[in-house]
XYZ file of C-alpha atoms in Angstrom:
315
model
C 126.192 92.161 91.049
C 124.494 93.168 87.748
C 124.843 91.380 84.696
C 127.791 93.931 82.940
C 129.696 93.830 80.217
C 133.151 92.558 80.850
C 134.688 96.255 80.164
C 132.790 96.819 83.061
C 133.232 94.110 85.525
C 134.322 95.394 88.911
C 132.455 98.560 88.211
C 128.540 99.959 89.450
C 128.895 97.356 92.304
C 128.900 99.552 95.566
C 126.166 102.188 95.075
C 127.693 104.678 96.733
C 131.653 104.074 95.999
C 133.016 103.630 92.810
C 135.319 100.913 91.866
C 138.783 103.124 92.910
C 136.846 104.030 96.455
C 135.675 107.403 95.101
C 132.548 108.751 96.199
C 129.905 107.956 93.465
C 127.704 110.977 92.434
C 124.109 111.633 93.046
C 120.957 113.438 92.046
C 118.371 115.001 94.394
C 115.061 115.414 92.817
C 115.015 119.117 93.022
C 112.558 120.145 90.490
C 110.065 117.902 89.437
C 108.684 118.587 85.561
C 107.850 115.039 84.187
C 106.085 112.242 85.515
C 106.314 109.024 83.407
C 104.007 105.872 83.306
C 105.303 103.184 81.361
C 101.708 101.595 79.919
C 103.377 98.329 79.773
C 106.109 96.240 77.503
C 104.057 95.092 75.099
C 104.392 96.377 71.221
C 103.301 95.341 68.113
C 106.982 94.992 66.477
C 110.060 93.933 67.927
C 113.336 96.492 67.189
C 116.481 96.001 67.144
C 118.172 96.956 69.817
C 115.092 97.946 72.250
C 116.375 99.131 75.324
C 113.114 98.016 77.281
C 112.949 94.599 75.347
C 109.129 95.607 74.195
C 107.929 92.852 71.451
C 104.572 91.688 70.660
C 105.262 88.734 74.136
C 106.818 90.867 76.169
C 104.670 91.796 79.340
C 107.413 91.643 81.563
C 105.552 95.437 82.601
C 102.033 94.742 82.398
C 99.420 97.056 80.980
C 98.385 100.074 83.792
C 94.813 101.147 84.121
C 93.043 104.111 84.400
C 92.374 104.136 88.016
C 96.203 103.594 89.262
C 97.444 106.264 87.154
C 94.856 108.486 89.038
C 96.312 107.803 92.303
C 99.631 109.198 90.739
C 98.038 112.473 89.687
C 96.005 112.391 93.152
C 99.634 112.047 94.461
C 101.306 114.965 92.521
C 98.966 117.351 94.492
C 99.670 115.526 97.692
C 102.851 116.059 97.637
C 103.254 119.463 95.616
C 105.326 118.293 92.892
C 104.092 121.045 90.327
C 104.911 118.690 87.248
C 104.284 120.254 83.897
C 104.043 117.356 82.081
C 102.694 113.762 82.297
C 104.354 111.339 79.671
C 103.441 108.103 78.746
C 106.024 104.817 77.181
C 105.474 101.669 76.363
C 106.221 99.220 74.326
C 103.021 100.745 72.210
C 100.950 103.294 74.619
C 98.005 102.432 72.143
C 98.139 98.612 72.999
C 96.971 99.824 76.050
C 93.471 99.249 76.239
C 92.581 102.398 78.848
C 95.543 104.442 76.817
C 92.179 106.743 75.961
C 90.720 106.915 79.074
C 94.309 107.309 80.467
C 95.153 110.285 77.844
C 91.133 111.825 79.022
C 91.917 112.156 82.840
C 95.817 113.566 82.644
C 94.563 116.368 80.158
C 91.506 116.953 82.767
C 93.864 117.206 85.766
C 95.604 120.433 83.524
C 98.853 118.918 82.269
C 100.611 118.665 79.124
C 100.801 115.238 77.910
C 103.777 113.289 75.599
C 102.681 110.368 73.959
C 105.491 108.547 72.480
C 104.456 105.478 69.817
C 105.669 104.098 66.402
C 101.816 105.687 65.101
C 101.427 102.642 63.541
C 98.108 100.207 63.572
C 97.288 100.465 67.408
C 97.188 104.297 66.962
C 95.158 103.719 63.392
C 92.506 101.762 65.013
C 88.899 103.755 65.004
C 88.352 103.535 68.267
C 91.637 105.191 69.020
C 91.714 107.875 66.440
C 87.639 108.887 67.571
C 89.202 109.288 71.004
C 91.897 111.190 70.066
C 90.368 113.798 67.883
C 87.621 114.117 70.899
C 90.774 114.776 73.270
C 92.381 117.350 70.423
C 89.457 119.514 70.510
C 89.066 119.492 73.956
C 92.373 120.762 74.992
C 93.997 121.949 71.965
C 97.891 122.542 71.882
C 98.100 120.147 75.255
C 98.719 117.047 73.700
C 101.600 116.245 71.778
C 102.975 112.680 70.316
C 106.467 111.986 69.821
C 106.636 109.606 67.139
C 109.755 106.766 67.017
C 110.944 108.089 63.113
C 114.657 105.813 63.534
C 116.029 107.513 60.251
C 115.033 109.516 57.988
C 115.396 106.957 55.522
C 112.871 103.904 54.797
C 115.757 101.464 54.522
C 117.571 102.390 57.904
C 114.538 102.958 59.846
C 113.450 99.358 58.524
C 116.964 97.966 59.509
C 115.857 98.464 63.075
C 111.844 97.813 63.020
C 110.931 95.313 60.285
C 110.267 95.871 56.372
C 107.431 98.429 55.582
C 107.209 99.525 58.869
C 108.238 103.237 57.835
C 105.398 103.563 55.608
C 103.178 102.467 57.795
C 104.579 104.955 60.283
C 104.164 107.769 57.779
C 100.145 107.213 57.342
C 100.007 107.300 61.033
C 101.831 110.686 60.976
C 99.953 111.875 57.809
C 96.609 111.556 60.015
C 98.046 113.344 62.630
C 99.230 116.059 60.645
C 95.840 116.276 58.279
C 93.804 116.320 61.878
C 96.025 119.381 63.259
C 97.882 117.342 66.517
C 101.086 118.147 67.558
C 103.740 115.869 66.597
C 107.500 115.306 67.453
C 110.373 112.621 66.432
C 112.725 110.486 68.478
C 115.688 109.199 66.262
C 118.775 107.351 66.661
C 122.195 107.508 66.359
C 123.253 104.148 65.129
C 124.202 104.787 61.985
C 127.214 107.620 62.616
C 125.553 110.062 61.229
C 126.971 113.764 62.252
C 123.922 115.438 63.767
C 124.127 118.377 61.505
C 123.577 115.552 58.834
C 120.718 113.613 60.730
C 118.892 116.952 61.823
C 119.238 118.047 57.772
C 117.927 114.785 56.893
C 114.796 115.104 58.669
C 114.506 118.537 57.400
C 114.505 117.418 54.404
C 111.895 114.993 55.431
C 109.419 116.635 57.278
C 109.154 119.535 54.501
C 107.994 116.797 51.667
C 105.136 115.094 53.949
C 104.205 118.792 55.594
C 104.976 117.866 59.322
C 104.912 120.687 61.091
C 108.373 119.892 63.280
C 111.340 122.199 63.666
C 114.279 119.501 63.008
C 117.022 121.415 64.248
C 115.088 121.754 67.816
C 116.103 118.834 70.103
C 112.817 118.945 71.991
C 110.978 118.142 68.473
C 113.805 116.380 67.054
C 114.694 114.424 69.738
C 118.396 111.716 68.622
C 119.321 109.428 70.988
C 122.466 107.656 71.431
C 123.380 104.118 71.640
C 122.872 102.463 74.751
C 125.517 99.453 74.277
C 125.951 98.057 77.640
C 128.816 96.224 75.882
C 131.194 99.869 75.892
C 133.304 100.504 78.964
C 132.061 103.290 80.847
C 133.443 105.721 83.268
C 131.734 105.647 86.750
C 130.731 109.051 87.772
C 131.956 110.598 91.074
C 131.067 113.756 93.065
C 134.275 115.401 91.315
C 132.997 114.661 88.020
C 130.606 117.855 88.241
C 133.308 120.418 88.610
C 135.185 118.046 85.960
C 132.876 117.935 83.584
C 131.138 121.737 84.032
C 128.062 119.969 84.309
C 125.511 120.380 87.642
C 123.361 117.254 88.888
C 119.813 119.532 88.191
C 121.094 118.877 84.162
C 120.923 115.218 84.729
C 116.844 113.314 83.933
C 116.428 111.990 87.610
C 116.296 115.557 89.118
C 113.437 116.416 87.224
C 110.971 113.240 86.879
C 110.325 109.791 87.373
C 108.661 107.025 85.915
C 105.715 104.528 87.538
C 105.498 100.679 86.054
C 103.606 97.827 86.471
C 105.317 94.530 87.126
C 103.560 91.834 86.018
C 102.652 89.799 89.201
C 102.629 92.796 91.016
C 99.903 94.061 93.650
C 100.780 97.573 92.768
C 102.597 100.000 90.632
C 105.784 101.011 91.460
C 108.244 104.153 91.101
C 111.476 104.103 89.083
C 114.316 106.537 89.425
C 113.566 106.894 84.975
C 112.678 105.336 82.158
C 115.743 103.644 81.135
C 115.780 101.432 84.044
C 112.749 99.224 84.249
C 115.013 96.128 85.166
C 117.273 97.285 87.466
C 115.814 96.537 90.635
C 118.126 99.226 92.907
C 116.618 102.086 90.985
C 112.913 101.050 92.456
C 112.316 103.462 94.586
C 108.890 102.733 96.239
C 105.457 102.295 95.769
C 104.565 106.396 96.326
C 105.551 109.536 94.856
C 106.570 110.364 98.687
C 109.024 107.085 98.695
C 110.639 108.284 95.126
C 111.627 112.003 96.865
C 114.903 110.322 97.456
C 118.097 110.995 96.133
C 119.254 108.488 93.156
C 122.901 106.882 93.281
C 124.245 106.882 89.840
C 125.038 103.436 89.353
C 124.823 102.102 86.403
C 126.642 102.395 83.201
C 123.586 103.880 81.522
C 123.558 106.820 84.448
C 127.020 107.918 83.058
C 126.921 107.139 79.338
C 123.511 108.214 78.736
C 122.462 110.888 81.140
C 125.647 112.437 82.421
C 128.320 112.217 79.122
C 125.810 111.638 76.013
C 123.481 114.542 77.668
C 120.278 112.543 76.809
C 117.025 113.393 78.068
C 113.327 111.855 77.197
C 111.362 114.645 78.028
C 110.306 117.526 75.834
């Protein structure tokens, strides 16, 4: 049984029954739009609160090269998957030492790519920032980096990543913005805030460094709520669609899937998404072919996340 939170003992056990012998819902991978790579665990801060556990020891995912994230786009055309987008995770993509050569053959195979990083020093290194202007002029308006702003404010965004870390985020994004790339936010929820209030706040933001991001889109301004696995959950069942007026092609895992590298491993492997790099049942195979399958939805993150918060990490 996984490791739950007592409100939740009991529950996410069967994965295709829910605790009162209800049928548990699923989602069909019916239209694929984003493929994922996480570039492995390691970061260089530890937050509060990381839902992947990424820290500056953490390898638990190990870094994934160039050449197995080919056989993933080789794959895509194998099986006809017609993704739009190829998006990369980490921990810190730019700890990654192929992240460039990575970045290079993704915008050569014709997608549009989603960086997501704290722009901090492993972006700001030379070697990175020559390889990323080179990539910028070669396929303008295709690459676009969504950049972990927590708050709007120094002193909550520091709360969760470490004194001066905010500033040292913002020189990261003033490059970006003084070198014409496309940038985007991922923020939290912790704090309460209304979203009217958090989407104002980065407004307010964004117009005093010159970022070029529209803060009341929720592609660009992208707030995520809390994943405490500590909150009791509902499981969701097949009558929670009608229930809820929601359809499964709304939910993350019927549009994309994410490829890791275990550390120990012989090869990458395919996860149902990106939120569930630990949960061993949501491995779905070694091949894009093996991940066609249908995912159960069970685990508390499935209904809080996905299905009743609404969440999604893609653009």
């Amino acid at each position: 049984m996984k490791d739950l939170a007592p409100a939740n003992i009991g529950k996410f056990e069967d994965p295709f029954v829910t605790a009162k012998g209800e049928a548990r819902a699923s989602v069909a991978l019916t239209h694929p739009e984003t493929l994922w790579f996480n570039t492995g665990t390691l970061c260089n801060i530890e937050c509060v609160n990381c839902y992947i556990e990424s820290s500056p020891t953490n390898d638990a995912l190990v870094y994934i090269t160039a050449d197995e994230v080919q056989v993933y786009l080789d794959q895509l055309i194998d099986r006809n998957w017609n993704v739009r987008e190829i998006a990369f995770t980490g921990g810190e993509p730019f700890m990654n030492p192929d992240m460039i050569e990575i970045l290079r053959r993704s915008l050569a195979a014709g997608y549009e790519v989603l960086v997501l990083t704290n722009a901090m020093l492993p972006m700001q290194r030379k070697r990175v920032k020559d390889g990323l202007l080179e990539l910028n002029a070669a396929y303008p308006g295709k690459l676009t980096f969504r950049i972990s702003v927590d708050h709007y404010s120094a002193e909550k965004h520091d709360e969760e990543r470490g004194k001066g870390s905010f500033e040292k985020t913002l020189i990261g994004m003033d490059w970006l913005r003084d070198n014409g790339m496309t940038m985007a936010v991922a923020g939290r929820t912790v704090w309460g805030d209304t979203d009217a209030d958090s989407r104002a706040g980065y407004a307010a933001l964004y117009a005093d460094r010159g970022y070029d991001i529209d803060a009341m889109n929720p592609g660009m301004t992208v707030l995520f709520p809390e994943m405490d696995e500590t909150v009791e959950v509902p499981e969701i069942t097949t009558a929670c669609w009608g229930i809820l007026n929601k359809h499964p092609d709304a939910i993350m895992c019927s549009s994309s899937r994410m490829v890791v590298k275990r550390k120990g491993a012989g090869k990458p492997a395919v996860l149902a998404c990106t939120l569930l790099a630990y949960s061993p049942e949501f491995e779905l195979g070694e091949t894009l072919e093996q991940a066609e399958r249908d995912v159960q939805l069970n685990h508390p993150h499935c209904a809080k996340f996905c299905v009743l918060g609404g969440a999604s990490c893609s653009a």
